[in-house]
Each structure stands twice: as structure tokens, then as C-alpha cells.
PDB file of C-alpha atoms in Angstrom:
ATOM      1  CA  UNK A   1       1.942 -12.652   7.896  1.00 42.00           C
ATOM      2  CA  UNK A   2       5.519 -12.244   9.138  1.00 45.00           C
ATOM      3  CA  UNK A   3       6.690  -8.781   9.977  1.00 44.00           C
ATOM      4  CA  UNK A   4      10.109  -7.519  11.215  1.00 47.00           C
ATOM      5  CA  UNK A   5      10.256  -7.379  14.485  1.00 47.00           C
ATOM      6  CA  UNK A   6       9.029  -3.649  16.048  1.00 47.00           C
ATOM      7  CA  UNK A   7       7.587  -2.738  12.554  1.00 48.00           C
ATOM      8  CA  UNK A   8       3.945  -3.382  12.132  1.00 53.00           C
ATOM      9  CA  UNK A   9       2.079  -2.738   8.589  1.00 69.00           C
ATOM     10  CA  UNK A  10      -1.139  -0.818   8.638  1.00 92.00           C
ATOM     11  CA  UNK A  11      -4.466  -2.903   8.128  1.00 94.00           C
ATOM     12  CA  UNK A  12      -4.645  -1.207   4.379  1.00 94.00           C
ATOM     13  CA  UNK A  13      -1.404  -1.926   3.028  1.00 94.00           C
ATOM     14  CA  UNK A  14      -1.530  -6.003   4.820  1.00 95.00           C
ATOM     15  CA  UNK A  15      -4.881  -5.491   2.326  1.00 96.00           C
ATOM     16  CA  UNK A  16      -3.332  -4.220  -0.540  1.00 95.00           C
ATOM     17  CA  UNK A  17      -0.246  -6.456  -0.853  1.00 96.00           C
ATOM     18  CA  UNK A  18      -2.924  -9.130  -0.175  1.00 96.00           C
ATOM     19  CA  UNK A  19      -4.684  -8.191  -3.188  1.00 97.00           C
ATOM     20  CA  UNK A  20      -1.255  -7.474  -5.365  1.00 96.00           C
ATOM     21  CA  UNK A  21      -1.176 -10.263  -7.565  1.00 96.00           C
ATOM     22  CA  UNK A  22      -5.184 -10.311  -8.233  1.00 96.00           C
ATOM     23  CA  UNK A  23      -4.931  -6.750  -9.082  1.00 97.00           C
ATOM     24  CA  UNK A  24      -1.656  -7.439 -11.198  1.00 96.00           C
ATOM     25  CA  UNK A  25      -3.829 -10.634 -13.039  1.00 96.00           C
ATOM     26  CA  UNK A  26      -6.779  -8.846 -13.901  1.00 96.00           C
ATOM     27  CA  UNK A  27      -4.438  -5.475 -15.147  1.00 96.00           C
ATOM     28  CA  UNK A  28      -5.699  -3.364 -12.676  1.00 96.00           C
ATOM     29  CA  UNK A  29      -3.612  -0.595 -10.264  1.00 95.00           C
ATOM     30  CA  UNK A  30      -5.013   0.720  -6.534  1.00 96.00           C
ATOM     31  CA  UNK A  31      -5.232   4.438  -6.586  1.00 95.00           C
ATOM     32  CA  UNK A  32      -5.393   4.122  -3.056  1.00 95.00           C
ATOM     33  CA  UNK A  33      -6.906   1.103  -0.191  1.00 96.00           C
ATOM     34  CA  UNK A  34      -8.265   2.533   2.509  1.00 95.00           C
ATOM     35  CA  UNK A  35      -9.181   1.049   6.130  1.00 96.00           C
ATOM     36  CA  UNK A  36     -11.518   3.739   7.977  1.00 94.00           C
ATOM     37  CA  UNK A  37     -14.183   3.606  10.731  1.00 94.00           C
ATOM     38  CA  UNK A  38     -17.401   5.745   9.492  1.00 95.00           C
ATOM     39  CA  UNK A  39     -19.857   5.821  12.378  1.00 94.00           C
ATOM     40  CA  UNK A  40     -20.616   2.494  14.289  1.00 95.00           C
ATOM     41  CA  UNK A  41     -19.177   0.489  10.780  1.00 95.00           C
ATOM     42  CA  UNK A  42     -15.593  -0.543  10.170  1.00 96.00           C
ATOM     43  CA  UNK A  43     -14.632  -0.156   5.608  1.00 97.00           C
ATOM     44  CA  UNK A  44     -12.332  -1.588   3.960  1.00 97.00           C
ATOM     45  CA  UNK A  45     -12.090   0.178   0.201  1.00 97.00           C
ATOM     46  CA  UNK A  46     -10.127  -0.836  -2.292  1.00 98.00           C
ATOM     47  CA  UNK A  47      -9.831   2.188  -5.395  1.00 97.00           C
ATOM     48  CA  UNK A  48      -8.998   0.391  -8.991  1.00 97.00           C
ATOM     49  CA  UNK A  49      -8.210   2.037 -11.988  1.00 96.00           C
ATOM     50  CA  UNK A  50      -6.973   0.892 -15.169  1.00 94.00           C
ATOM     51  CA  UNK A  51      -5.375   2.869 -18.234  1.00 89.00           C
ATOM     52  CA  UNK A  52      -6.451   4.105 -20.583  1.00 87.00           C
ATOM     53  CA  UNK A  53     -10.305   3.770 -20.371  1.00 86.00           C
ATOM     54  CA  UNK A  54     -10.428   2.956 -16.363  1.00 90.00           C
ATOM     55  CA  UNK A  55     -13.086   0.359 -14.764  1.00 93.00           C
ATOM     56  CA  UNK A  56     -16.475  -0.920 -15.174  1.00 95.00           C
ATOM     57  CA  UNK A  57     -18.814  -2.524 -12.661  1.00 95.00           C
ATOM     58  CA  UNK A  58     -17.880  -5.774 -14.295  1.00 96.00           C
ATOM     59  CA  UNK A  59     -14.509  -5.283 -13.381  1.00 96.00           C
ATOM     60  CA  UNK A  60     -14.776  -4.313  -9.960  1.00 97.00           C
ATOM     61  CA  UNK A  61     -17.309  -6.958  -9.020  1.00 97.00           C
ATOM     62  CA  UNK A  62     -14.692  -9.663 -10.591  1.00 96.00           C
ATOM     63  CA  UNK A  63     -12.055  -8.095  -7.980  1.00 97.00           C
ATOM     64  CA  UNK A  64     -14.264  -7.973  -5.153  1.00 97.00           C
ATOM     65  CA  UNK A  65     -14.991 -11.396  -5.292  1.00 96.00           C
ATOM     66  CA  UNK A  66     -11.330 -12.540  -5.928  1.00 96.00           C
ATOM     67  CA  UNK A  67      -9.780 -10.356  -2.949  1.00 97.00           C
ATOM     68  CA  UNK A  68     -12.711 -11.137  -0.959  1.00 96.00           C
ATOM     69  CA  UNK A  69     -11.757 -14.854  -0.828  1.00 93.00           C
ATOM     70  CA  UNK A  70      -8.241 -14.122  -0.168  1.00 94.00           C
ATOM     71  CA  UNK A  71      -9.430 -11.557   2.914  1.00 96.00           C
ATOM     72  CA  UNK A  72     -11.556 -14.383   4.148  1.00 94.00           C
ATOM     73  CA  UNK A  73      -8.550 -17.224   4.001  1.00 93.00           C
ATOM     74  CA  UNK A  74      -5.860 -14.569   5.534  1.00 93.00           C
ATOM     75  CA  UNK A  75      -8.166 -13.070   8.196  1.00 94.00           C
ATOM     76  CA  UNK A  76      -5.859 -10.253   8.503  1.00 94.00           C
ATOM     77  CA  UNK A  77      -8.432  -7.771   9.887  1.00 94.00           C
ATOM     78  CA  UNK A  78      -9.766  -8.746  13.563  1.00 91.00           C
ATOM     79  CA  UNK A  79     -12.805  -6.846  13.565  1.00 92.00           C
ATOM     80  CA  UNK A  80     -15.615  -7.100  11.545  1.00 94.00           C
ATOM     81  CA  UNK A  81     -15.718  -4.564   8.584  1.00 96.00           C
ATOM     82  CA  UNK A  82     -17.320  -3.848   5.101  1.00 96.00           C
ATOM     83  CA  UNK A  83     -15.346  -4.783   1.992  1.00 97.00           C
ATOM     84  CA  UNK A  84     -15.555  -1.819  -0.967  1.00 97.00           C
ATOM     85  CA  UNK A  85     -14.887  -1.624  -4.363  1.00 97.00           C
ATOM     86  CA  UNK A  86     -14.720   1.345  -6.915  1.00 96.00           C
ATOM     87  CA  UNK A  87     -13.151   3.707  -8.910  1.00 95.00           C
ATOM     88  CA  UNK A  88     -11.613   6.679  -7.592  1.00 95.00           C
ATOM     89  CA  UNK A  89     -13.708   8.303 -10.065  1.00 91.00           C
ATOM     90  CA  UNK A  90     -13.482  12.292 -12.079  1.00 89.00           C
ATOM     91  CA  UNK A  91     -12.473  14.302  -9.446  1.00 91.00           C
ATOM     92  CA  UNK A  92     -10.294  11.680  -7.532  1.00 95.00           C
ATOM     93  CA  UNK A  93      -8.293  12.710  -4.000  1.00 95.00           C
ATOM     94  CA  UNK A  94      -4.753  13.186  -4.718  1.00 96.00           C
ATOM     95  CA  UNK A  95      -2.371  11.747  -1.956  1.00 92.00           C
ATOM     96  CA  UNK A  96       0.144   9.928  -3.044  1.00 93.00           C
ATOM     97  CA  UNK A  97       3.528  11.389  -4.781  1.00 94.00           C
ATOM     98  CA  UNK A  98       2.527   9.926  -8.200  1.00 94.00           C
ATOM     99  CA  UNK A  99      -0.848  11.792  -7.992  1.00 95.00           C
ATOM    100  CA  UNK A 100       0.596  14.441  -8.054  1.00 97.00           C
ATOM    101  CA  UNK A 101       3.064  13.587 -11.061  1.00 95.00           C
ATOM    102  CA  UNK A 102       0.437  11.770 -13.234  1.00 94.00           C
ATOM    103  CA  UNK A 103      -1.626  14.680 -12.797  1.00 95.00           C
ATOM    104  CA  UNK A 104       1.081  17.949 -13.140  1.00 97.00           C
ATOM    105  CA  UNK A 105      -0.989  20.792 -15.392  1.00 96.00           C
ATOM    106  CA  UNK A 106      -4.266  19.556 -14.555  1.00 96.00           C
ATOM    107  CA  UNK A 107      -7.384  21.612 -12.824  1.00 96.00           C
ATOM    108  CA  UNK A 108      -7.270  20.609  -8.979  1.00 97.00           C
ATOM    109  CA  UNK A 109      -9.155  21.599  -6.054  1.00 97.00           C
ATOM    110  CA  UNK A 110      -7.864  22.594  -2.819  1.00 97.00           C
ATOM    111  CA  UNK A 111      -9.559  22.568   0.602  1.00 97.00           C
ATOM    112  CA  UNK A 112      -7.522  23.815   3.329  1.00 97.00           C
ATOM    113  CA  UNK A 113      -8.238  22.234   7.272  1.00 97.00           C
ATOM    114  CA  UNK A 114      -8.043  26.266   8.134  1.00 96.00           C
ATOM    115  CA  UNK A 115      -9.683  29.026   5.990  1.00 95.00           C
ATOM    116  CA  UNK A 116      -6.697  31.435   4.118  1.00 91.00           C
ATOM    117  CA  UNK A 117      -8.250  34.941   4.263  1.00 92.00           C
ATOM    118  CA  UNK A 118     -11.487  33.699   4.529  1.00 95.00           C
ATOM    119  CA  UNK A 119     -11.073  31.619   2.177  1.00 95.00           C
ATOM    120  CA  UNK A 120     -10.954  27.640   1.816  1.00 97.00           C
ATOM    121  CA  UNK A 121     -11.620  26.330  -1.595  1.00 97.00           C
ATOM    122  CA  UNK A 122      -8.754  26.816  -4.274  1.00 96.00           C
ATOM    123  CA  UNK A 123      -8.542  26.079  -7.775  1.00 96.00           C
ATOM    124  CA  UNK A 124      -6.308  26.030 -10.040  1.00 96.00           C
ATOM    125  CA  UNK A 125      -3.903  24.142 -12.268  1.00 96.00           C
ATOM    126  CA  UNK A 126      -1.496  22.204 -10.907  1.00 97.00           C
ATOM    127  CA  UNK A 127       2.112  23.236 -12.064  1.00 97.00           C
ATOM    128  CA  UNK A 128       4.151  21.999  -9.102  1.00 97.00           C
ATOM    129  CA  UNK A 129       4.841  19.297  -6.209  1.00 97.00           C
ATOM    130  CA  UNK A 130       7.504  18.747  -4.208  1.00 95.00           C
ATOM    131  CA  UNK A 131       7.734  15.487  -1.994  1.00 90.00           C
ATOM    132  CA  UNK A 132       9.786  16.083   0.003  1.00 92.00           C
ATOM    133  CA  UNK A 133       8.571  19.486   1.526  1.00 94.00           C
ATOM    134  CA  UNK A 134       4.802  18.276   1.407  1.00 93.00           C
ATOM    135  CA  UNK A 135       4.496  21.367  -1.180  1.00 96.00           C
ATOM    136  CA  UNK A 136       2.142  21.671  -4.111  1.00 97.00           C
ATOM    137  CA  UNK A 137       2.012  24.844  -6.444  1.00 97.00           C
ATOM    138  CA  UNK A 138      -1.321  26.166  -8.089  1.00 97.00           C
ATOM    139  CA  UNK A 139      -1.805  28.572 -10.957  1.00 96.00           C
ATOM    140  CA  UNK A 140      -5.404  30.489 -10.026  1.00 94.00           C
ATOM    141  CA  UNK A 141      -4.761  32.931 -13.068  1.00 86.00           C
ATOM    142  CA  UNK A 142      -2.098  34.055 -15.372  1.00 82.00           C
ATOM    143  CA  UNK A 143      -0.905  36.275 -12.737  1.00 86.00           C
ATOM    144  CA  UNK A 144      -1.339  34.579  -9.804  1.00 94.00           C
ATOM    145  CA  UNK A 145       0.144  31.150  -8.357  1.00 95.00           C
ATOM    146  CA  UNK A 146      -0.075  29.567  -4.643  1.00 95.00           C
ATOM    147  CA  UNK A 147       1.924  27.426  -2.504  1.00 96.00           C
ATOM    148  CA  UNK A 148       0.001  24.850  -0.217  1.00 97.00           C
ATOM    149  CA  UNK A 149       1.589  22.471   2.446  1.00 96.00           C
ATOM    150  CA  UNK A 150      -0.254  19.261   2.060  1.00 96.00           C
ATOM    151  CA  UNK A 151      -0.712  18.906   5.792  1.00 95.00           C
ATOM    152  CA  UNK A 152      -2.264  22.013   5.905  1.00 96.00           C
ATOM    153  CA  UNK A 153      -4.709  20.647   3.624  1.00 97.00           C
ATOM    154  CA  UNK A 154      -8.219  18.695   3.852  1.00 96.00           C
ATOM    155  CA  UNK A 155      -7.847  17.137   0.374  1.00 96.00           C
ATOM    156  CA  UNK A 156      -6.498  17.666  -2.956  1.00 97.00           C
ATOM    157  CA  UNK A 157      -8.969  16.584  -5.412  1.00 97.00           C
ATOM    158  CA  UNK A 158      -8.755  16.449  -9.532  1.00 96.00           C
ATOM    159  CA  UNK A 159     -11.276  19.546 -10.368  1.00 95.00           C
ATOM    160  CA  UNK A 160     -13.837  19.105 -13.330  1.00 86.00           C
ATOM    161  CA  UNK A 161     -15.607  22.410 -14.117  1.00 73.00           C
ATOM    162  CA  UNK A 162     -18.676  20.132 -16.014  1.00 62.00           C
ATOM    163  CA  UNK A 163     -19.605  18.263 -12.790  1.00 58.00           C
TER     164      UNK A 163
END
């Protein structure tokens, strides 16, 4: 794959635009494609969704099989790894700006790297984001909001008090 000359992609988005036009086919999004070492192993994970209802097993097996024949023909990872498929599921990991957007007034938990007060779970509703200042704005109560940098944070996460 040609790149421009001092500017090399990341492994996971070489992956995703790979898998672009299956995705696109099929009427499926990525919520996110990861490329991660976990122990001794090397993953490749590729989260689909689909609006309204999301995905089934059906679906991502279909994908996995599509984008795995495309991975195989473009070879565009040098070591070997473990190709993953699956929904972000209920309480997805919010990390990109339109996370955040899609998902303004809903219940979201925050871990923070370093405990606030002794403290390192938050949730709350999430009433604001700014992009540009890695900012996002809880409400914990009627009475009570809180700023978090997103660097500053482990994960945001959507929150779902039945789970």
C-alpha cells in the first residue's frame, strides 16, 4: 500500500480501510479496529455495529470471513496475529469524537488512570464533550457535575445500571 513519504499508517487503520468497502457492502460501521499485543499473542479486532438493531453472530461471521480473505491477499501485518470479530456491545468504550456525540445525555462510566479523592469510578450522564480540549462533562446528581480530561482517563464506557 502506498503511503506519503515520512507518514506511516498504523497496522489498525491499513486494517480498517482494508475492510471499508466489505463493511460498506454488508451495511455495517467499525466502532473501533484495534491492533494490540495481549500476552505472548498478537489481535487484530475489528468492532461492527449496525443501526438500528446492531449485529448478530451471522453477521459478524459473514465479515470475518470476507476481511479475512482480503487480510490474507494484502499481508499488511508482518507478524502473526489473531483476527476478531464482535460487537462493541451494552456498555461499549467511548474514544472517538462521535462517541461522544452519538451518545450526549446518556449514563457513562468513568475510570480515571489516578484515583480523584480516593476515588476512581464515576458515573453519570453525559452532558458535555469538547474535542478539542480532550474534555468530557458528567452530571453525578442534580447538583453536581464533573469535568474529566480524557487522557487522564482509563476508559469511558456507556454505563447500564441492569448489567
Amino acid at each position: 500500500m502506498a503511503q506519503p513519504k515520512g507518514k506511516k499508517q498504523n497496522t489498525a487503520a491499513v486494517c480498517e480501510a482494508l475492510a471499508a468497502p466489505v463493511a460498506e457492502q454488508m451495511g455495517i460501521y467499525f466502532w473501533d479496529v484495534v491492533f494490540e499485543k495481549e500476552g505472548a499473542g498478537w489481535y487484530l479486532r475489528y468492532y461492527i455495529d449496525k443501526d438500528p438493531d446492531g449485529i448478530d453472530l451471522d453477521t459478524c461471521e459473514a465479515f470475518s470471513r470476507a476481511v479475512s480473505d482480503l487480510l490474507d491477499a494484502a499481508d499488511p501485518i508482518e507478524q502473526s496475529y489473531c483476527l476478531e470479530v464482535g460487537s462493541p456491545g451494552v456498555e461499549r468504550k467511548l474514544s472517538k469524537s462521535w462517541h461522544f456525540k452519538k451518545y450526549m445525555g446518556c449514563d457513562v462510566l468513568v475510570r480515571l488512570i489516578r484515583p480523584v479523592d480516593g476515588v476512581r469510578e464515576f458515573v453519570g450522564e453525559l452532558i458535555g464533550y469538547d474535542g478539542l480540549s480532550g474534555i468530557i462533562t458528567i452530571e453525578l446528581d442534580e447538583d453536581m457535575e464533573m469535568d474529566f480530561m480524557l487522557d487522564e482517563t482509563a476508559f469511558v464506557r456507556l454505563y447500564d445500571q441492569a448489567l
